[in-house]
Structures are given as C-alpha cells and as structure tokens.
Amino acid sequence: CSKVWSEFKSDPFWVCCKVASFGAYHDSGAQLGDAYRSLCKPWPFDIEQDLKCPVFVFQGAGDYDMGSSAPHVPNFLKQ
C-alpha cells in the first residue's frame, strides 16, 4: 500500500483527478439512490427501444464499490 501511495502522490495528474472527484460528493444520498434505482427495483426503461448504442457491462478485479465485486452482484441479481 505504501508503494502505491508513494506513486500516486508523486503524480500530479492522479492527485488532480482525485481532488476533482471530491466535488461530486455533494449529495450524500446519491450513491444509495443509484443503488436503489439500478439494483433494487425494475428499470423503468425499455432497453430494446431506448438504447441505440452498444453496451458493455464488466467488473474489474478491484471493483469493490457497494459490494459489486463478483460474485456479489450476480448472486443478488439471481434472487
């Protein structure tokens, strides 16, 4: 962890990205709202009619937000 932190803090690009990302957290209920709208009830969209572009859904090995690393989301969606 300290090696990664050293690399991160020495790169102005990543430090600026991180600082800029904090501006998005002004609504404390936003992430919970996103989870509720996308995981906890049916989508209000007709995907075949509304989406006209390719869509790719993937999970990275380090994707741990909201317990979204496999197998948590696939198991949840199977319920």
Coordinates of C-alpha atoms in Angstrom, one line a residue, residues 2 8 11-12 16 20 25 52 58 60 68 73 76:
S2 CA 2.8 2.5 0.8
F8 CA 0.1 8.1 -6.5
D11 CA 1.9 12.0 -10.0
P12 CA 0.1 15.4 -10.3
C16 CA -5.7 16.4 -9.5
A20 CA -11.6 16.9 -8.7
Y25 CA -19.9 14.1 -3.4
K52 CA -29.4 2.5 -29.5
F58 CA -17.9 -5.6 -16.9
G60 CA -12.7 -5.3 -12.8
S68 CA -20.0 -5.1 -6.6
V73 CA -23.9 -8.7 -7.8
F76 CA -28.0 -10.7 -6.0

